[in-house]
Coordinates of C-alpha atoms and ligand atoms in Angstrom, one line a residue:
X228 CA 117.9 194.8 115.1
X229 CA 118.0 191.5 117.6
X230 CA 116.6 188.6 115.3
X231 CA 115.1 185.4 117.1
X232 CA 116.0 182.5 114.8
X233 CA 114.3 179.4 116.0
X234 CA 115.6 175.8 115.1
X235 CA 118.9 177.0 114.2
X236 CA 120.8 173.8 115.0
X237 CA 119.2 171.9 112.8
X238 CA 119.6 171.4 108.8
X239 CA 118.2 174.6 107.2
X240 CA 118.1 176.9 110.4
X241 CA 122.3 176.2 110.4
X242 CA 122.1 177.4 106.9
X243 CA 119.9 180.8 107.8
X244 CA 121.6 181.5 110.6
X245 CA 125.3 181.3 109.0
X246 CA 123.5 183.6 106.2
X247 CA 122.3 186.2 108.8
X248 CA 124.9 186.6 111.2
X249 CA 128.1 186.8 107.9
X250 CA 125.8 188.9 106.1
X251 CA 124.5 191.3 108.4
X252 CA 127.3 192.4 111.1
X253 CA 124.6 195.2 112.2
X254 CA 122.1 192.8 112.9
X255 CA 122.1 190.7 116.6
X256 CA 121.0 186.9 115.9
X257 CA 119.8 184.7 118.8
X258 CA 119.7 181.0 118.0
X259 CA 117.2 179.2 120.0
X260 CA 116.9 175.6 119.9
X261 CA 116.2 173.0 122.3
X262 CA 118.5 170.1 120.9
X263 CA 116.5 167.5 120.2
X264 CA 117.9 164.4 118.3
X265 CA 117.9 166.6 114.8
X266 CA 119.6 169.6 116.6
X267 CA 123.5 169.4 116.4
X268 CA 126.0 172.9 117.3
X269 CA 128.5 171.4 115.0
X270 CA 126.2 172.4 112.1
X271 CA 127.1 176.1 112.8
X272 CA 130.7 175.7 114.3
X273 CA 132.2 178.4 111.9
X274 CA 130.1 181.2 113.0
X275 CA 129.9 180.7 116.8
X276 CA 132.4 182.9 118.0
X277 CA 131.0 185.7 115.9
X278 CA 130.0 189.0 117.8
X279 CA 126.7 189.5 116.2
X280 CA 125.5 185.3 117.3
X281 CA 124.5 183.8 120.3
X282 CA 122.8 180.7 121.5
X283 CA 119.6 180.1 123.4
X284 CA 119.0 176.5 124.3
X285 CA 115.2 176.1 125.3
X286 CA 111.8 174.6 124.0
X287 CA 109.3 176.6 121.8
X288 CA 106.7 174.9 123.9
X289 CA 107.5 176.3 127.3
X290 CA 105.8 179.4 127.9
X291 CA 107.6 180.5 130.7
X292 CA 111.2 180.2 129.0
X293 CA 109.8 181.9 126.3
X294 CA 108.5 184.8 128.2
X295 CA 111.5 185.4 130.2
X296 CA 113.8 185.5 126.7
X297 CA 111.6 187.8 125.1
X298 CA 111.5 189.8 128.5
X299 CA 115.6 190.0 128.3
X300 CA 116.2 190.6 124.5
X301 CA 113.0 192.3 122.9
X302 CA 113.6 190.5 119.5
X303 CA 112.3 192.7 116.6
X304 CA 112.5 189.8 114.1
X305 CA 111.6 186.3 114.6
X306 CA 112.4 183.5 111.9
X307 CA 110.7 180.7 113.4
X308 CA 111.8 177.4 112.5
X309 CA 111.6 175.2 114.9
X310 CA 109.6 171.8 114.2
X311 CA 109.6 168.0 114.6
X312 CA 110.2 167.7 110.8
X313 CA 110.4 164.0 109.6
X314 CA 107.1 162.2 108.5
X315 CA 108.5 158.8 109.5
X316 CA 108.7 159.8 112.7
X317 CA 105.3 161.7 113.4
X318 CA 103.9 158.6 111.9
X319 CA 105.1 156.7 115.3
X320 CA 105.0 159.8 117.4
X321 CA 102.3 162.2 116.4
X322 CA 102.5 163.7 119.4
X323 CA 105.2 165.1 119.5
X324 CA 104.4 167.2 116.4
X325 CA 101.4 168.8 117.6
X326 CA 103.4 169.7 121.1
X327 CA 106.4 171.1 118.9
X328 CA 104.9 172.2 116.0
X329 CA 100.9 173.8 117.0
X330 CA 101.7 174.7 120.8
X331 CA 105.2 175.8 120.4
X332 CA 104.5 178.4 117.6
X333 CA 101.1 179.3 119.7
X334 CA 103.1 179.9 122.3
X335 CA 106.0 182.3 120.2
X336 CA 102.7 184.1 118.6
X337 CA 101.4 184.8 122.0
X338 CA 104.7 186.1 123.6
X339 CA 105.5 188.3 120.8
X340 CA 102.5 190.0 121.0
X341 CA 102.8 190.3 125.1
X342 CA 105.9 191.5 124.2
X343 CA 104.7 194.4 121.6
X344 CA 101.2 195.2 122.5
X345 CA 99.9 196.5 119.5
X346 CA 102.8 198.5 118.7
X347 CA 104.3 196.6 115.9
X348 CA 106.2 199.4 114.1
X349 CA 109.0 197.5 112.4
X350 CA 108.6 194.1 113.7
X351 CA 108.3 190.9 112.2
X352 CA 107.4 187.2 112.6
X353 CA 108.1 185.1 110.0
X354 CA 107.0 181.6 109.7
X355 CA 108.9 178.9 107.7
X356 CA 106.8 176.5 106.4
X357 CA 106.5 173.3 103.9
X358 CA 104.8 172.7 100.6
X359 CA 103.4 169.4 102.3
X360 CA 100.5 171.6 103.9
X361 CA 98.6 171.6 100.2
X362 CA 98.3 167.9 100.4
X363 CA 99.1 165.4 97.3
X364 CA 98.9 166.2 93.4
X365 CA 97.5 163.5 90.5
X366 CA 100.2 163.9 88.0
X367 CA 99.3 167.4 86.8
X368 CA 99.4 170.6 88.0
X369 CA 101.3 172.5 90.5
X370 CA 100.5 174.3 94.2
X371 CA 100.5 177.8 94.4
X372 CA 99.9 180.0 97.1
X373 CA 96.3 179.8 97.7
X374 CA 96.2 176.4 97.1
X375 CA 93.5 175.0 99.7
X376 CA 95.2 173.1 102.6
X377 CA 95.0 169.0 102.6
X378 CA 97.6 167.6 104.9
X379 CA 97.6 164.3 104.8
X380 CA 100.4 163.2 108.0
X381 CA 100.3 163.7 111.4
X382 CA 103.8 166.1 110.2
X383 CA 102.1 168.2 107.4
X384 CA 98.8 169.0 109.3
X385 CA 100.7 169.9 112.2
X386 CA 102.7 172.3 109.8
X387 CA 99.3 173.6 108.8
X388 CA 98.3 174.3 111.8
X389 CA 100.8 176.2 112.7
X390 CA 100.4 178.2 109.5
X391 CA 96.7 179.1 110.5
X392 CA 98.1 180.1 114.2
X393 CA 100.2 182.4 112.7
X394 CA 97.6 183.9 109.6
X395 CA 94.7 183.8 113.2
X396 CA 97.7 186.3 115.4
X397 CA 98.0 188.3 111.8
X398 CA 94.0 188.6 111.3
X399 CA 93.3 189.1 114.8
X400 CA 96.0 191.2 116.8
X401 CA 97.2 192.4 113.5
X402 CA 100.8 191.2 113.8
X403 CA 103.3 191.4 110.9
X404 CA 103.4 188.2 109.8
X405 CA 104.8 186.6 106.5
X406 CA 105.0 182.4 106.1
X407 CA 106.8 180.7 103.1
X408 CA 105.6 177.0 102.1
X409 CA 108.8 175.4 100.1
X410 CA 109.6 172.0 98.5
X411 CA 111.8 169.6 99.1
X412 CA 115.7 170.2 100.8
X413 CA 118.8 168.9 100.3
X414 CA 122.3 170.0 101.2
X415 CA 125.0 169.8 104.1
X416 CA 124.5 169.1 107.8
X417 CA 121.0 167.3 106.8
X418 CA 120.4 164.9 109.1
X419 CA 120.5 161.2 107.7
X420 CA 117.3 160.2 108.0
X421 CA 116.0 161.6 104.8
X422 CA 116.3 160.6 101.8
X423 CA 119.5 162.2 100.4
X424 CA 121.5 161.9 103.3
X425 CA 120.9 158.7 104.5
X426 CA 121.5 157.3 101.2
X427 CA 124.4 158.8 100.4
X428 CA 125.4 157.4 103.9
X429 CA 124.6 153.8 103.4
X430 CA 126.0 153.5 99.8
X431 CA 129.1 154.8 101.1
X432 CA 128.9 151.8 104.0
X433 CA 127.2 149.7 101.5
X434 CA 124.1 149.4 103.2
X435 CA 120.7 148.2 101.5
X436 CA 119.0 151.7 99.9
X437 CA 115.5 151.4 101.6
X438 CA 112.9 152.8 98.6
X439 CA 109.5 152.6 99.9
X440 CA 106.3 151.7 97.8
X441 CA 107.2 151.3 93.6
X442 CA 110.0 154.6 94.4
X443 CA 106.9 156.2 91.8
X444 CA 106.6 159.5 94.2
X445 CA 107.6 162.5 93.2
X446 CA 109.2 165.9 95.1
X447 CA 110.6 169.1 94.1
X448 CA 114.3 169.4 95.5
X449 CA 116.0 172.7 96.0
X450 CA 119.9 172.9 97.7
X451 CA 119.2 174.3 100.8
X452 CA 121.6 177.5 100.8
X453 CA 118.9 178.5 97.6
X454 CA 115.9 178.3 100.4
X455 CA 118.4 180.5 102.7
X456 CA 118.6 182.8 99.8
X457 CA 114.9 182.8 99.8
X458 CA 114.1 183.4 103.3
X459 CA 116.6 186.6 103.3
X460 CA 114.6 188.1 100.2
X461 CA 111.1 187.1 102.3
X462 CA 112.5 188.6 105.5
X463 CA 113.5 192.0 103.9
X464 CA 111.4 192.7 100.9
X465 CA 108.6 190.5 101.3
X466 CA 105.2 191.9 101.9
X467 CA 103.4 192.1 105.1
X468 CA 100.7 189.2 105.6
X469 CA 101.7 187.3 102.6
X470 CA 102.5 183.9 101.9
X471 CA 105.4 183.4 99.1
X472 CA 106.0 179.3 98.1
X473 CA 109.0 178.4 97.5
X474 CA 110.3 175.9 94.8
X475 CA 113.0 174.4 92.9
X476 CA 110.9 173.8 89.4
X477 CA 113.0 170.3 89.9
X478 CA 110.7 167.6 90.1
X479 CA 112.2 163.9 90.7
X480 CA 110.8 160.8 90.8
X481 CA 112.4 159.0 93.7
X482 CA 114.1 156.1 91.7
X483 CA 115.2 158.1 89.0
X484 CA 116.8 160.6 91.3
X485 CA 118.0 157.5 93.9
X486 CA 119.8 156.4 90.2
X487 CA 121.6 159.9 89.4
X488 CA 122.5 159.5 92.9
X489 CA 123.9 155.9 92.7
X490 CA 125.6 156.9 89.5
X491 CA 127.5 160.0 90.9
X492 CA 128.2 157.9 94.1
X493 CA 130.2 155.5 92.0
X494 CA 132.1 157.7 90.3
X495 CA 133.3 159.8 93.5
X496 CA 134.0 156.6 95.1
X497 CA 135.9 155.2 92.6
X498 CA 133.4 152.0 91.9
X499 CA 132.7 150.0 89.2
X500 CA 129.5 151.7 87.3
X501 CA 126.1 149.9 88.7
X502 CA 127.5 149.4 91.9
X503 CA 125.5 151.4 94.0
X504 CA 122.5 150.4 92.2
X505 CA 122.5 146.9 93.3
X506 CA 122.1 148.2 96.9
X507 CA 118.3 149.3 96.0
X508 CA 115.9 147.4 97.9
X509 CA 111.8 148.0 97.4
X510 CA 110.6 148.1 101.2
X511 CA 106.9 148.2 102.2
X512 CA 105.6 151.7 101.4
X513 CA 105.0 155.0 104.1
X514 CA 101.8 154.8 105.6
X515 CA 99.9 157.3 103.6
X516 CA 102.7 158.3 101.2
X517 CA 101.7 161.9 99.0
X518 CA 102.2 161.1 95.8
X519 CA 103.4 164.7 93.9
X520 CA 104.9 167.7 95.2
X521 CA 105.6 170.5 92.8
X522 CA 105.8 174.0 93.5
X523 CA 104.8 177.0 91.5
X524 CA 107.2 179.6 93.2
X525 CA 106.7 182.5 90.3
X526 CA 105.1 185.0 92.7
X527 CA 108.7 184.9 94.4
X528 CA 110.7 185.1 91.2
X529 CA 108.4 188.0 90.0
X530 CA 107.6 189.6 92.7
X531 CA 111.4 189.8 94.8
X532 CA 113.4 188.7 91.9
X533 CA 114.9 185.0 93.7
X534 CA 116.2 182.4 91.9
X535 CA 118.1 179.2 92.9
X536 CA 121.7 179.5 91.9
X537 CA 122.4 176.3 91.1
X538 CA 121.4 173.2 88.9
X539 CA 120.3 169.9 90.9
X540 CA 122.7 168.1 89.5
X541 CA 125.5 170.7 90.5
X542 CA 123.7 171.2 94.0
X543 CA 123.5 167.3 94.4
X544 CA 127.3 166.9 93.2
X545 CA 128.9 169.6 96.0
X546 CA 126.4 168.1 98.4
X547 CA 127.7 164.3 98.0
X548 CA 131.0 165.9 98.1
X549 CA 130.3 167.9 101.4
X550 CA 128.9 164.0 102.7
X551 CA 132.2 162.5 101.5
X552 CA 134.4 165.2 103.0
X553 CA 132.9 165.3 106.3
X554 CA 133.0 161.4 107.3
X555 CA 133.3 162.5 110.8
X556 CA 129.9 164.8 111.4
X557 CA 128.0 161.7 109.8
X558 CA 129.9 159.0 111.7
X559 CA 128.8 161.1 115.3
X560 CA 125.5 160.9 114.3
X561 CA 124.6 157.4 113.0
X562 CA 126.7 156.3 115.8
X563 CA 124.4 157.4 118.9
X564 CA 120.8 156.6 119.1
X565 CA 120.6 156.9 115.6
X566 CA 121.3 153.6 115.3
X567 CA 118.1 152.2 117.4
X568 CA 115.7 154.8 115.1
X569 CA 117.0 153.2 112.6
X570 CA 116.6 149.3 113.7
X571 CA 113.2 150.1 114.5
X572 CA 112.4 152.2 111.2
X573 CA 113.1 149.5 108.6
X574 CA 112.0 146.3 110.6
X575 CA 110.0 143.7 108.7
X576 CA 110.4 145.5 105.6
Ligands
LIG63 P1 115.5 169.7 111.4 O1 114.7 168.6 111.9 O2 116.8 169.4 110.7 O3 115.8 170.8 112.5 C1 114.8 171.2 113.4 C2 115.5 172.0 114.6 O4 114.5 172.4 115.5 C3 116.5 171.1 115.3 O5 117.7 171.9 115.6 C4 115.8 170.9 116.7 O6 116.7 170.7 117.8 C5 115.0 172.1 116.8 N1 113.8 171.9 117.6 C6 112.9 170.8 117.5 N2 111.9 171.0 118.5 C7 112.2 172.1 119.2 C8 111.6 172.7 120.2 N3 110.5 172.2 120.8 N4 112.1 173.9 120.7 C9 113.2 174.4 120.1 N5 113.9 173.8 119.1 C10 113.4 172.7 118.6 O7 114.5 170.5 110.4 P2 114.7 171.1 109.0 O8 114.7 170.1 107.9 O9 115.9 172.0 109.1 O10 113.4 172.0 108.9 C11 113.4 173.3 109.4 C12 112.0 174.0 109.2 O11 111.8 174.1 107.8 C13 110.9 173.2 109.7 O12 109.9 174.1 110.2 C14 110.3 172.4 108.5 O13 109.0 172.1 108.7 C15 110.6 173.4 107.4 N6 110.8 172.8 106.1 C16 111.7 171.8 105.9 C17 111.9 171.3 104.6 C18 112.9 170.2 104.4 O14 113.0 169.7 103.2 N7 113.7 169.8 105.3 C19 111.2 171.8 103.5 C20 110.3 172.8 103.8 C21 110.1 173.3 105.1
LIG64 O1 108.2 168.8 100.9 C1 108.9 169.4 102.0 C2 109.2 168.3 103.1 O2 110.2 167.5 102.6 C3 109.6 168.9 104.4 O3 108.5 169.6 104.9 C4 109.9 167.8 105.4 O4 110.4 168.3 106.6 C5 111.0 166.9 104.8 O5 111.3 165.8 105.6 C6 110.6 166.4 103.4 O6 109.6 165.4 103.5 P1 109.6 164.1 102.6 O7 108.8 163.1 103.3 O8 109.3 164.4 101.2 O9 111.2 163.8 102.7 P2 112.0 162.4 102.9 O10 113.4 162.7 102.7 O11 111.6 161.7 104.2 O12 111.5 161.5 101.7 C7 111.6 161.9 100.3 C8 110.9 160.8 99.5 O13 111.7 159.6 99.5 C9 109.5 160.4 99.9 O14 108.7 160.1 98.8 C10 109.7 159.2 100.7 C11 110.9 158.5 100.1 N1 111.8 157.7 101.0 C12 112.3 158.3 102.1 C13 113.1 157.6 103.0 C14 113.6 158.2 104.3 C15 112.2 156.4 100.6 O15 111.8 155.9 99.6 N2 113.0 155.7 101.5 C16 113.5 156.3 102.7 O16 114.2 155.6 103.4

């Protein structure tokens, strides 16, 4: 089986592909990413020699690189990916979203049915997706999967329409399709510009911790090798057409979990407790900010038996630690053109 994963240099695409290509030797897995500022081969520096991996480096969007991969390798899977995938940044440059996010899965859709015809016998295209398309929740309640879509960012509607492309190819052309919607990451290699990440990154240089609005919203975290887990048990038992959420049943406000954070922080590093704390700073809030995430992922723990392995606070403590031990990965990063991103983000705040 040749498997397309797309986006596989970023956060969670390192963390599928590493899964895929240790865990199934048969299996052939093509990376394809185009690099963008979120895509980074170090992520995925253990597993690149393997026999069963190899890398692509192209754009979703082009239709013409597309075609001629597909026209080399006949992929019978594709996990797709791929995405511009920080609000902040489609709030400045929307854009880019809708090129990345709407025309570049149109345009996988497309070639993988060029590519098959109608003869889908044993092929898949699987679409990884976010919880963000349901929109915000009041303070009760949780989404499940025939929640009715409501994105509220340039980011999250993008996201939904991509998740309509690929329900309109399944409908239509009757491809195999399946999509999972899941809550909130964290983990290794995720790129600091999100929350964890980057605050783990500024406590340990000290840096002011940014929380925007009254830090009142809420989101769902899950470590990110649990939503690897996930996609492996979508990919092979899933069933066609469906749509399975995915969740961590692990709802945070952000200042109680940014104190957890500080609190662990000091006590790796040594600190004097209440340390990190003093580095919060209330910033003006995210241009339409959701409120409440919270996922309801029982039809995935019913239905295929997944569960996340891990507690948040033992995912967040090996994920600080991972941060801590691996200086070097986030020194590369916030040293490059990080650094303007980030002057710009938090000016006049
Ligand atoms: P990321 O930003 O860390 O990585 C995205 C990857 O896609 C990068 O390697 C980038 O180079 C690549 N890419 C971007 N545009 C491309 C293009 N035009 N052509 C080819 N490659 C391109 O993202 P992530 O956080 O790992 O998210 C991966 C997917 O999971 C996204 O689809 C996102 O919407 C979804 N998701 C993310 C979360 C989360 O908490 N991070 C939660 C639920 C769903
Ligand atoms: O819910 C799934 C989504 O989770 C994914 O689809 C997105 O790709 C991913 O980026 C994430 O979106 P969020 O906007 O929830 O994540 P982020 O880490 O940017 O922010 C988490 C919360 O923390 C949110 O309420 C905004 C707040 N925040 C974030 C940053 C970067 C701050 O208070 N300060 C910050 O500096």
């Amino acid at each position: 089986m040749k498997i397309l994963i797309t986006g596989g240099a970023g956060f969670i695409g390192s963390h599928v592909i590493r899964r895929f290509v240790n865990k199934y030797p048969d299996y052939q897995i093509y990376n394809l990413d185009k690099l963008t500022y979120a895509g980074n081969l170090e992520n995925i520096k253990d597993i690149d020699k393997a026999n069963n991996y190899h890398f692509l480096k192209g754009d979703i969007a082009d239709l013409e690189y597309i075609r001629g991969i597909f026209e080399e390798h006949k992929f019978d899977g594709v996990i797709h990916l791929a995405a511009e995938s920080h609000v902040d940044r489609s709030i400045t440059d929307p854009l880019a979203f809708v090129t990345t996010n709407m025309v570049g899965t149109a345009v996988l859709l497309q070639v993988f049915k060029e590519t098959w015809k109608a003869d889908f016998k044993g092929k898949l295209f699987y679409h990884v997706s976010t919880d963000e398309v349901y929109g915000s929740l009041g303070e009760e309640g949780f989404f499940v999967e025939d929640t009715p879509y409501d994105p509220r960012s340039p980011y999250s509607s993008s996201k939904a329409g991509s998740d309509h492309l690929v329900r309109a190819w399944g409908h239509t052309y009757g491809m195999p399709i399946k999509i999972s919607n899941c809550s909130n990451n964290y983990g290794s290699f995720q790129f600091p510009e999100k929350l964890i990440p980057l605050f783990i990154n500024n406590i340990i240089n000290e840096k002011p911790l940014p929380v925007y609005g009254a830090g009142v919203n809420v989101r769902d975290w899950l470590w990110v090798v649990d939503h690897a887990s996930a996609i492996d048990v979508i990919f092979h038992k899933g069933k066609m057409g469906e749509t399975y959420n995915i969740g961590g049943n692990n709802e945070w406000k952000n200042i109680d979990l940014i104190k957890v954070l500080c609190q662990q922080m000091d006590e790796k590093l040594g600190r004097p407790k209440g340390t990190s704390e003093k580095l919060i700073t209330y910033v003006k809030d995210r241009a339409g900010h959701d409120m409440r995430y919270a996922i309801d992922s029982s039809k995935l723990m019913n239905e295929l038996g997944w569960e996340p392995s891990v507690t948040f606070e033992e995912g967040l403590s090996k994920t600080i630690d991972w941060y801590l031990e691996n200086q070097e990965w986030l020194d590369n990063i916030t040293s490059g053109n990080y650094r303007e991103y980030y002057s710009q983000q938090y000016i006049n705040r």
